[in-house]
Amino acid sequence: MDRQTIIEKLQNGWDLANRGTGWWLSAPRVAYKRTESYKIEESIVEAMKAEGILEFDLPYTTAWARLVKPPTEESND
């Protein structure tokens, strides 16, 4: 899967997480339905982090990758 597709899916509510078995891109959960998910190469995730596209968050035992929010322009009017 290419970077642009990963970014689009993350913007549409998908999750990119590593629970110790590699990085998985998962669709938003729907009750009583199987969640669609794709394994993403570690090199792609690390490259996106190095470029400032993703940031990592490790609240407990799962590492989450989040899109970095672009800085907002502040007007000095």
XYZ file of N, CA and C in Angstrom:
231
model
N 0.851 -1.171 0.000
C 0.000 0.000 0.000
C 0.897 1.234 0.000
N 0.527 2.233 -0.799
C 1.378 3.421 -0.907
C 1.037 4.450 0.169
N 1.929 5.410 0.345
C 1.794 6.422 1.405
C 0.508 7.231 1.287
N 0.167 7.640 0.061
C -1.022 8.471 -0.122
C -2.282 7.722 0.308
N -2.365 6.439 0.003
C -3.516 5.636 0.409
C -3.579 5.533 1.926
N -2.426 5.346 2.568
C -2.372 5.278 4.027
C -2.870 6.593 4.627
N -2.400 7.715 4.105
C -2.807 9.026 4.603
C -4.312 9.216 4.431
N -4.849 8.871 3.257
C -6.280 9.025 3.003
C -7.107 8.183 3.972
N -6.673 6.945 4.207
C -7.417 6.077 5.114
C -7.360 6.609 6.550
N -6.203 7.108 6.991
C -6.098 7.681 8.330
C -7.003 8.912 8.469
N -7.102 9.711 7.421
C -7.972 10.886 7.446
C -9.447 10.493 7.484
N -9.750 9.270 7.039
C -11.133 8.781 7.016
C -11.468 7.885 8.199
N -10.691 7.989 9.279
C -11.039 7.293 10.505
C -10.385 5.938 10.722
N -9.516 5.500 9.823
C -8.817 4.233 10.006
C -7.743 4.417 11.075
N -7.282 3.305 11.660
C -6.222 3.325 12.674
C -4.987 2.612 12.151
N -3.821 3.123 12.514
C -2.548 2.469 12.221
C -1.907 2.153 13.559
N -1.796 0.865 13.879
C -1.328 0.469 15.203
C -0.374 -0.718 15.125
N 0.502 -0.799 16.138
C 1.426 -1.915 16.270
C 1.228 -2.506 17.659
N 0.713 -3.717 17.688
C 0.469 -4.404 18.959
C 1.509 -5.501 19.194
N 2.651 -5.345 18.575
C 3.722 -6.317 18.745
C 3.865 -7.294 17.587
N 2.968 -7.206 16.609
C 3.037 -8.113 15.454
C 3.240 -7.344 14.157
N 3.695 -6.119 14.252
C 3.887 -5.288 13.069
C 2.802 -4.219 12.987
N 2.916 -3.364 11.989
C 1.969 -2.260 11.804
C 0.779 -2.725 10.982
N -0.419 -2.449 11.493
C -1.661 -2.836 10.836
C -2.546 -1.608 10.671
N -3.038 -1.417 9.448
C -3.970 -0.346 9.136
C -5.363 -0.964 9.159
N -6.226 -0.487 10.073
C -7.536 -1.105 10.294
C -8.666 -0.114 10.075
N -9.730 -0.606 9.448
C -10.928 0.200 9.214
C -11.610 0.507 10.541
N -12.415 1.557 10.568
C -13.174 1.848 11.789
C -14.041 0.646 12.171
N -14.146 0.402 13.448
C -14.918 -0.744 13.933
C -16.409 -0.534 13.736
N -17.069 -1.613 13.310
C -18.523 -1.655 13.178
C -18.977 -2.871 13.968
N -19.956 -2.681 14.825
C -20.424 -3.766 15.684
C -20.843 -4.981 14.862
N -20.396 -6.128 15.299
C -20.754 -7.420 14.726
C -20.282 -7.631 13.295
N -19.284 -6.905 12.867
C -18.713 -7.089 11.529
C -17.203 -7.220 11.640
N -16.641 -8.019 10.763
C -15.191 -8.198 10.709
C -14.538 -6.899 10.245
N -13.459 -6.525 10.910
C -12.741 -5.300 10.564
C -11.740 -5.577 9.448
N -11.792 -4.760 8.413
C -10.843 -4.852 7.309
C -9.501 -4.306 7.787
N -8.399 -5.027 7.520
C -7.088 -4.540 7.942
C -6.008 -4.991 6.971
N -4.939 -4.201 6.920
C -3.816 -4.451 6.024
C -2.511 -4.310 6.791
N -1.583 -5.229 6.559
C -0.257 -5.128 7.176
C 0.559 -4.113 6.372
N 1.190 -3.185 7.092
C 2.000 -2.130 6.475
C 3.456 -2.369 6.848
N 4.331 -2.290 5.876
C 5.761 -2.503 6.110
C 6.312 -1.479 7.099
N 7.121 -1.951 8.016
C 7.728 -1.077 9.034
C 8.539 0.043 8.384
N 9.231 -0.252 7.280
C 10.054 0.761 6.618
C 9.207 1.934 6.112
N 7.987 1.654 5.657
C 7.097 2.721 5.185
C 6.670 3.603 6.354
N 6.290 2.982 7.471
C 5.850 3.731 8.646
C 7.004 4.569 9.196
N 8.193 3.983 9.296
C 9.354 4.717 9.814
C 9.726 5.879 8.894
N 9.641 5.682 7.581
C 9.952 6.760 6.635
C 8.937 7.895 6.769
N 7.658 7.548 6.947
C 6.631 8.579 7.118
C 6.838 9.347 8.421
N 7.325 8.666 9.457
C 7.630 9.350 10.718
C 8.815 10.292 10.529
N 9.850 9.822 9.848
C 11.043 10.640 9.613
C 10.716 11.894 8.793
N 9.730 11.790 7.916
C 9.326 12.934 7.085
C 8.352 13.860 7.809
N 7.961 13.510 9.027
C 7.052 14.355 9.795
C 5.589 14.165 9.446
N 5.250 13.079 8.772
C 3.853 12.805 8.399
C 3.123 12.111 9.543
N 3.829 11.228 10.252
C 3.250 10.480 11.361
C 3.980 10.801 12.653
N 3.270 10.634 13.757
C 3.881 10.684 15.079
C 3.388 9.460 15.829
N 4.177 8.967 16.769
C 3.827 7.760 17.503
C 3.333 8.113 18.902
N 2.420 7.296 19.382
C 1.861 7.444 20.714
C 1.804 6.047 21.319
N 2.355 5.865 22.511
C 2.373 4.556 23.171
C 1.728 4.687 24.545
N 0.361 4.719 24.581
C -0.291 4.900 25.882
C -0.198 3.676 26.787
N -0.272 2.488 26.262
C -0.211 1.264 27.079
C 0.666 0.240 26.375
N 0.066 -0.766 25.772
C 0.856 -1.812 25.108
C 0.749 -1.746 23.594
N 0.047 -0.773 23.076
C -0.113 -0.617 21.632
C 0.504 0.697 21.203
N 1.370 0.663 20.189
C 1.916 1.894 19.622
C 0.973 2.354 18.519
N 0.493 3.574 18.627
C -0.410 4.144 17.636
C 0.346 5.168 16.800
N 0.123 5.175 15.501
C 0.697 6.184 14.615
C -0.423 7.135 14.230
N -0.198 8.414 14.395
C -1.198 9.443 14.099
C -0.626 10.401 13.063
N -1.502 10.948 12.216
C -1.071 11.979 11.288
C -0.696 13.223 12.072
N 0.372 13.869 11.674
C 0.797 15.107 12.312
C -0.083 16.221 11.779
N -0.623 17.025 12.665
C -1.461 18.140 12.248
C -0.560 19.270 11.753
N -0.861 19.827 10.583
C -0.034 20.929 10.079
C -0.165 22.139 10.982
N 0.914 22.909 11.128
C 0.843 24.102 11.977
C -0.149 25.106 11.385
N -0.885 25.758 12.244
C -1.848 26.757 11.785
C -1.179 28.118 11.733
N -1.594 28.891 10.755
C -1.042 30.243 10.639
C -1.799 31.155 11.578
N -1.067 31.891 12.384
C -1.682 32.833 13.304
C -1.506 34.232 12.752
N -2.602 34.944 12.664
C -2.492 36.325 12.159
C -2.233 37.270 13.331
N -1.433 38.245 13.095
C -1.105 39.237 14.111
C -1.793 40.560 13.814
N -3.097 40.520 13.578
C -3.862 41.732 13.269
C -4.268 42.444 14.513
